[in-house]
PDB file of C-alpha atoms in Angstrom:
ATOM      1  CA  MET A  17      10.749  -5.511  15.795  1.00  0.00           C
ATOM      2  CA  GLY A  18      10.843  -8.864  13.968  1.00  0.00           C
ATOM      3  CA  LEU A  19       7.234  -8.347  12.868  1.00  0.00           C
ATOM      4  CA  PHE A  20       8.128  -5.041  11.233  1.00  0.00           C
ATOM      5  CA  ASP A  21      11.175  -6.488   9.497  1.00  0.00           C
ATOM      6  CA  ASP A  22       9.102  -9.430   8.251  1.00  0.00           C
ATOM      7  CA  LEU A  23       6.402  -7.075   6.996  1.00  0.00           C
ATOM      8  CA  SER A  24       8.955  -4.886   5.299  1.00  0.00           C
ATOM      9  CA  ARG A  25      10.603  -7.892   3.599  1.00  0.00           C
ATOM     10  CA  PHE A  26       7.190  -9.225   2.592  1.00  0.00           C
ATOM     11  CA  LEU A  27       6.220  -5.896   1.050  1.00  0.00           C
ATOM     12  CA  GLU A  28       9.518  -5.600  -0.808  1.00  0.00           C
ATOM     13  CA  ASN A  29       9.296  -9.156  -2.169  1.00  0.00           C
ATOM     14  CA  ARG A  30       5.676  -8.674  -3.111  1.00  0.00           C
ATOM     15  CA  LEU A  31       6.397  -5.426  -4.925  1.00  0.00           C
ATOM     16  CA  GLU A  32       9.207  -6.998  -6.926  1.00  0.00           C
ATOM     17  CA  GLU A  33       7.029  -9.963  -7.879  1.00  0.00           C
ATOM     18  CA  PHE A  34       4.175  -7.665  -8.884  1.00  0.00           C
ATOM     19  CA  LEU A  35       6.424  -5.493 -11.012  1.00  0.00           C
ATOM     20  CA  ARG A  36       7.790  -8.510 -12.843  1.00  0.00           C
ATOM     21  CA  ASN A  37       4.449 -10.069 -13.697  1.00  0.00           C
ATOM     22  CA  ASN A  38       1.922  -7.411 -14.567  1.00  0.00           C
ATOM     23  CA  PRO A  39       3.009  -4.010 -13.325  1.00  0.00           C
ATOM     24  CA  HIS A  40      -0.087  -1.877 -13.826  1.00  0.00           C
ATOM     25  CA  LEU A  41      -2.627  -4.366 -12.436  1.00  0.00           C
ATOM     26  CA  GLU A  42      -0.389  -5.771  -9.755  1.00  0.00           C
ATOM     27  CA  LEU A  43       0.592  -2.350  -8.459  1.00  0.00           C
ATOM     28  CA  GLU A  44      -3.074  -1.487  -8.060  1.00  0.00           C
ATOM     29  CA  ALA A  45      -3.619  -4.695  -6.082  1.00  0.00           C
ATOM     30  CA  LEU A  46      -0.617  -3.923  -3.880  1.00  0.00           C
ATOM     31  CA  LEU A  47      -1.868  -0.382  -3.329  1.00  0.00           C
ATOM     32  CA  GLU A  48      -5.225  -1.752  -2.228  1.00  0.00           C
ATOM     33  CA  GLN A  49      -3.495  -4.167   0.137  1.00  0.00           C
ATOM     34  CA  LEU A  50      -1.433  -1.335   1.609  1.00  0.00           C
ATOM     35  CA  ARG A  51      -4.565   0.806   2.026  1.00  0.00           C
ATOM     36  CA  GLU A  52      -6.214  -2.030   3.931  1.00  0.00           C
ATOM     37  CA  GLN A  53      -3.133  -2.519   6.106  1.00  0.00           C
ATOM     38  CA  GLU A  54      -3.011   1.202   6.795  1.00  0.00           C
ATOM     39  CA  GLU A  55      -6.686   1.213   7.739  1.00  0.00           C
ATOM     40  CA  ASP A  56      -6.234  -1.835  10.012  1.00  0.00           C
ATOM     41  CA  THR A  57      -3.207  -0.245  11.668  1.00  0.00           C
ATOM     42  CA  LEU A  58      -5.109   2.995  12.269  1.00  0.00           C
ATOM     43  CA  LYS A  59      -7.923   1.004  13.889  1.00  0.00           C
ATOM     44  CA  LEU A  60      -5.391  -0.876  16.026  1.00  0.00           C
ATOM     45  CA  ILE A  61      -3.777   2.390  17.165  1.00  0.00           C
ATOM     46  CA  ALA A  62      -7.174   3.868  18.052  1.00  0.00           C
ATOM     47  CA  ASP A  63      -8.074   0.711  20.001  1.00  0.00           C
ATOM     48  CA  LEU A  64      -4.740   0.706  21.843  1.00  0.00           C
ATOM     49  CA  GLN A  65      -5.076   4.391  22.692  1.00  0.00           C
ATOM     50  CA  LEU A  66      -8.550   3.732  24.090  1.00  0.00           C
ATOM     51  CA  GLN A  67      -7.145   0.867  26.174  1.00  0.00           C
ATOM     52  CA  GLU A  68      -4.336   3.160  27.361  1.00  0.00           C
ATOM     53  CA  LYS A  69      -6.852   5.812  28.437  1.00  0.00           C
ATOM     54  CA  ARG A  70      -8.858   3.219  30.368  1.00  0.00           C
ATOM     55  CA  SER A  71      -5.657   1.932  31.934  1.00  0.00           C
ATOM     56  CA  GLN A  72      -4.706   5.464  33.010  1.00  0.00           C
ATOM     57  CA  GLU A  73      -8.154   5.928  34.558  1.00  0.00           C
ATOM     58  CA  GLU A  74      -7.819   2.616  36.419  1.00  0.00           C
ATOM     59  CA  ILE A  75      -4.354   3.607  37.664  1.00  0.00           C
ATOM     60  CA  LEU A  76      -5.694   6.947  38.879  1.00  0.00           C
ATOM     61  CA  SER A  77      -8.578   5.213  40.632  1.00  0.00           C
ATOM     62  CA  THR A  78      -6.172   2.705  42.224  1.00  0.00           C
ATOM     63  CA  ALA A  79      -3.869   5.556  43.314  1.00  0.00           C
ATOM     64  CA  GLN A  80      -6.824   7.274  45.005  1.00  0.00           C
ATOM     65  CA  GLU A  81      -7.706   4.004  46.767  1.00  0.00           C
ATOM     66  CA  ILE A  82      -4.087   3.577  47.892  1.00  0.00           C
ATOM     67  CA  GLN A  83      -4.107   7.114  49.258  1.00  0.00           C
ATOM     68  CA  ARG A  84      -7.383   6.472  51.097  1.00  0.00           C
ATOM     69  CA  TRP A  85      -6.054   3.266  52.693  1.00  0.00           C
ATOM     70  CA  HIS A  86      -2.740   4.923  53.560  1.00  0.00           C
ATOM     71  CA  ILE A  87      -4.649   7.602  55.484  1.00  0.00           C
ATOM     72  CA  ARG A  88      -6.641   4.856  57.234  1.00  0.00           C
ATOM     73  CA  VAL A  89      -3.431   3.037  58.207  1.00  0.00           C
ATOM     74  CA  GLN A  90      -2.078   6.235  59.787  1.00  0.00           C
ATOM     75  CA  LYS A  91      -5.411   6.973  61.480  1.00  0.00           C
ATOM     76  CA  ALA A  92      -5.592   3.446  62.974  1.00  0.00           C
ATOM     77  CA  GLU A  93      -1.963   3.608  64.138  1.00  0.00           C
ATOM     78  CA  ASN A  94      -2.553   7.020  65.730  1.00  0.00           C
ATOM     79  CA  ALA A  95      -5.618   5.607  67.495  1.00  0.00           C
ATOM     80  CA  GLY A  96      -3.611   2.607  68.678  1.00  0.00           C
ATOM     81  CA  ARG A  97      -5.705   0.133  66.694  1.00  0.00           C
ATOM     82  CA  GLU A  98      -2.966  -2.168  65.417  1.00  0.00           C
ATOM     83  CA  ASP A  99      -5.498  -4.763  64.244  1.00  0.00           C
ATOM     84  CA  LEU A 100      -7.103  -2.201  61.859  1.00  0.00           C
ATOM     85  CA  ALA A 101      -3.735  -0.699  60.958  1.00  0.00           C
ATOM     86  CA  THR A 102      -2.354  -4.115  59.955  1.00  0.00           C
ATOM     87  CA  ALA A 103      -5.447  -5.001  57.879  1.00  0.00           C
ATOM     88  CA  ALA A 104      -5.447  -1.560  56.243  1.00  0.00           C
ATOM     89  CA  GLY A 105      -1.702  -1.919  55.566  1.00  0.00           C
ATOM     90  CA  GLU A 106      -2.315  -5.260  53.854  1.00  0.00           C
ATOM     91  CA  ARG A 107      -5.062  -3.698  51.721  1.00  0.00           C
ATOM     92  CA  GLU A 108      -2.755  -0.784  50.850  1.00  0.00           C
ATOM     93  CA  ALA A 109       0.011  -3.249  49.849  1.00  0.00           C
ATOM     94  CA  ALA A 110      -2.413  -5.250  47.679  1.00  0.00           C
ATOM     95  CA  LEU A 111      -3.540  -2.051  45.978  1.00  0.00           C
ATOM     96  CA  LEU A 112       0.102  -1.053  45.413  1.00  0.00           C
ATOM     97  CA  ARG A 113       0.787  -4.420  43.720  1.00  0.00           C
ATOM     98  CA  GLU A 114      -2.360  -3.979  41.605  1.00  0.00           C
ATOM     99  CA  GLY A 115      -1.282  -0.423  40.710  1.00  0.00           C
ATOM    100  CA  ASN A 116       2.182  -1.606  39.715  1.00  0.00           C
ATOM    101  CA  GLN A 117       0.671  -4.345  37.579  1.00  0.00           C
ATOM    102  CA  ARG A 118      -1.648  -1.855  35.858  1.00  0.00           C
ATOM    103  CA  TRP A 119       1.284   0.515  35.361  1.00  0.00           C
ATOM    104  CA  GLY A 120       3.223  -2.265  33.647  1.00  0.00           C
ATOM    105  CA  GLN A 121       0.229  -3.052  31.427  1.00  0.00           C
ATOM    106  CA  MET A 122      -0.076   0.620  30.492  1.00  0.00           C
ATOM    107  CA  GLN A 123       3.643   0.749  29.622  1.00  0.00           C
ATOM    108  CA  GLY A 124       3.115  -2.323  27.442  1.00  0.00           C
ATOM    109  CA  LEU A 125       0.227  -0.558  25.703  1.00  0.00           C
ATOM    110  CA  LYS A 126       2.381   2.516  25.113  1.00  0.00           C
ATOM    111  CA  GLU A 127       5.074   0.322  23.555  1.00  0.00           C
ATOM    112  CA  ARG A 128       2.519  -1.364  21.300  1.00  0.00           C
ATOM    113  CA  ILE A 129       1.169   2.056  20.290  1.00  0.00           C
ATOM    114  CA  ASN A 130       4.696   3.207  19.405  1.00  0.00           C
ATOM    115  CA  GLN A 131       5.324   0.035  17.387  1.00  0.00           C
ATOM    116  CA  SER A 132       1.981   0.395  15.611  1.00  0.00           C
ATOM    117  CA  GLN A 133       2.722   4.023  14.780  1.00  0.00           C
ATOM    118  CA  GLU A 134       6.104   2.983  13.387  1.00  0.00           C
ATOM    119  CA  LEU A 135       4.388   0.282  11.339  1.00  0.00           C
ATOM    120  CA  LEU A 136       1.864   2.847  10.094  1.00  0.00           C
ATOM    121  CA  ARG A 137       4.691   5.166   9.071  1.00  0.00           C
ATOM    122  CA  LYS A 138       6.383   2.329   7.143  1.00  0.00           C
ATOM    123  CA  ILE A 139       3.120   1.331   5.452  1.00  0.00           C
ATOM    124  CA  GLN A 140       2.443   4.949   4.441  1.00  0.00           C
ATOM    125  CA  GLN A 141       5.988   5.335   3.140  1.00  0.00           C
ATOM    126  CA  ARG A 142       5.686   2.090   1.184  1.00  0.00           C
ATOM    127  CA  ARG A 143       2.322   3.166  -0.191  1.00  0.00           C
ATOM    128  CA  GLN A 144       3.844   6.429  -1.411  1.00  0.00           C
ATOM    129  CA  GLU A 145       6.637   4.476  -3.108  1.00  0.00           C
ATOM    130  CA  VAL A 146       4.136   2.144  -4.767  1.00  0.00           C
ATOM    131  CA  GLN A 147       1.949   5.090  -5.811  1.00  0.00           C
ATOM    132  CA  ALA A 148       4.989   6.719  -7.403  1.00  0.00           C
ATOM    133  CA  LYS A 149       5.829   3.477  -9.231  1.00  0.00           C
ATOM    134  CA  ALA A 150       2.196   3.138 -10.320  1.00  0.00           C
ATOM    135  CA  ALA A 151       2.254   6.694 -11.639  1.00  0.00           C
ATOM    136  CA  GLU A 152       5.506   5.967 -13.495  1.00  0.00           C
ATOM    137  CA  ALA A 153       4.034   2.783 -14.933  1.00  0.00           C
ATOM    138  CA  GLN A 154       0.867   4.637 -15.962  1.00  0.00           C
ATOM    139  CA  THR A 155       2.922   7.372 -17.615  1.00  0.00           C
ATOM    140  CA  ALA A 156       5.114   4.829 -19.387  1.00  0.00           C
ATOM    141  CA  ARG A 157       2.061   2.862 -20.532  1.00  0.00           C
ATOM    142  CA  ALA A 158       0.351   6.021 -21.801  1.00  0.00           C
ATOM    143  CA  LYS A 159       3.539   7.059 -23.572  1.00  0.00           C
ATOM    144  CA  ALA A 160       3.880   3.624 -25.165  1.00  0.00           C
ATOM    145  CA  GLN A 161       0.250   3.666 -26.280  1.00  0.00           C
ATOM    146  CA  THR A 162       0.674   7.153 -27.751  1.00  0.00           C
ATOM    147  CA  GLN A 163       3.843   6.047 -29.547  1.00  0.00           C
ATOM    148  CA  GLN A 164       2.090   2.938 -30.829  1.00  0.00           C
ATOM    149  CA  ARG A 165      -0.826   5.033 -32.103  1.00  0.00           C
ATOM    150  CA  LEU A 166       1.568   7.406 -33.821  1.00  0.00           C
ATOM    151  CA  GLU A 167       3.405   4.513 -35.450  1.00  0.00           C
ATOM    152  CA  THR A 168       0.153   2.844 -36.451  1.00  0.00           C
ATOM    153  CA  ASN A 169      -1.218   6.096 -37.827  1.00  0.00           C
ATOM    154  CA  GLY A 170       2.081   6.750 -39.573  1.00  0.00           C
ATOM    155  CA  TRP A 171       1.958   3.369 -41.289  1.00  0.00           C
ATOM    156  CA  SER A 172      -1.676   3.752 -42.283  1.00  0.00           C
ATOM    157  CA  ASN A 173      -1.062   7.268 -43.598  1.00  0.00           C
ATOM    158  CA  GLN A 174       1.954   6.112 -45.558  1.00  0.00           C
ATOM    159  CA  THR A 175       0.036   3.125 -46.847  1.00  0.00           C
ATOM    160  CA  SER A 176      -2.900   5.155 -47.991  1.00  0.00           C
ATOM    161  CA  SER A 177      -0.762   7.760 -49.760  1.00  0.00           C
ATOM    162  CA  TYR A 178       1.465   5.010 -51.105  1.00  0.00           C
ATOM    163  CA  SER A 179      -1.618   2.997 -52.102  1.00  0.00           C
ATOM    164  CA  ALA A 180      -3.006   5.917 -54.030  1.00  0.00           C
ATOM    165  CA  GLY A 181       0.343   6.323 -55.825  1.00  0.00           C
ATOM    166  CA  PHE A 182       0.555   2.576 -56.242  1.00  0.00           C
ATOM    167  CA  ASP A 183      -2.897   2.435 -57.840  1.00  0.00           C
ATOM    168  CA  ASP A 184      -1.882   5.056 -60.412  1.00  0.00           C
ATOM    169  CA  LEU A 185       1.336   3.244 -61.124  1.00  0.00           C
ATOM    170  CA  GLU A 186      -0.506  -0.077 -61.290  1.00  0.00           C
ATOM    171  CA  GLU A 187      -2.900   1.377 -63.796  1.00  0.00           C
ATOM    172  CA  LYS A 188      -0.076   2.768 -65.937  1.00  0.00           C
ATOM    173  CA  PHE A 189       1.715  -0.587 -65.916  1.00  0.00           C
ATOM    174  CA  GLN A 190      -1.448  -2.454 -66.831  1.00  0.00           C
ATOM    175  CA  ARG A 191      -2.057  -0.129 -69.782  1.00  0.00           C
ATOM    176  CA  TRP A 192       1.533  -0.399 -70.898  1.00  0.00           C
ATOM    177  CA  GLU A 193       1.548  -4.204 -70.499  1.00  0.00           C
ATOM    178  CA  THR A 194      -1.756  -4.471 -72.394  1.00  0.00           C
ATOM    179  CA  GLN A 195      -0.407  -2.206 -75.112  1.00  0.00           C
ATOM    180  CA  ASP A 196       2.768  -4.278 -75.260  1.00  0.00           C
ATOM    181  CA  GLU A 197       0.770  -7.510 -75.564  1.00  0.00           C
ATOM    182  CA  LEU A 198      -1.276  -6.017 -78.388  1.00  0.00           C
ATOM    183  CA  GLU A 199       1.911  -4.945 -80.186  1.00  0.00           C
ATOM    184  CA  GLN A 200       3.296  -8.451 -79.658  1.00  0.00           C
ATOM    185  CA  MET A 201       0.124 -10.031 -81.105  1.00  0.00           C
ATOM    186  CA  LYS A 202       0.229  -7.711 -84.146  1.00  0.00           C
ATOM    187  CA  ARG A 203       3.818  -8.681 -84.836  1.00  0.00           C
ATOM    188  CA  ASN A 204       2.965 -12.356 -84.447  1.00  0.00           C
ATOM    189  CA  LEU A 205       0.041 -11.971 -86.862  1.00  0.00           C
ATOM    190  CA  ALA A 206       2.164 -10.077 -89.362  1.00  0.00           C
ATOM    191  CA  LYS A 207       4.619 -12.965 -89.608  1.00  0.00           C
TER     192      LYS A 207
END
């Protein structure tokens, strides 16, 4: 199970690193990586299941051969042909060893299938977690963009209404200041 623990740690570390750096882009990259891992694991499971089926067929064939040679051993013994019975017994024993070996290989395949299915389950669970985080990040980003637009629009609306009021006020001040300067010049000339 060390492989699964390593993969799990790798995925957790990778997710944390991605979230720190650039959440929306990095989460998409991680999701793609998880999709590829899921696809690879599904292919591996299918391949292992095919190997298991072949192994079962070989075991069945070997079992039929063992049965055939066992019958021959009994037939030769009943006929008093110890030379044939001994040779047939040796063949039966060799087939039994081969059958046991194939059985062990099939058990190994079953274990690998179980491990691969567990890995697939972990990858799918991790992908769901990352998809949820990506959705949260997308929602947060959309909310932030909406808020920014509202603030930007609020400032521009205030500026434009304020600017219009400011222009009127500016104009009034300019007229008043001009009038004041004219009054000042008249007084200076009258002196």
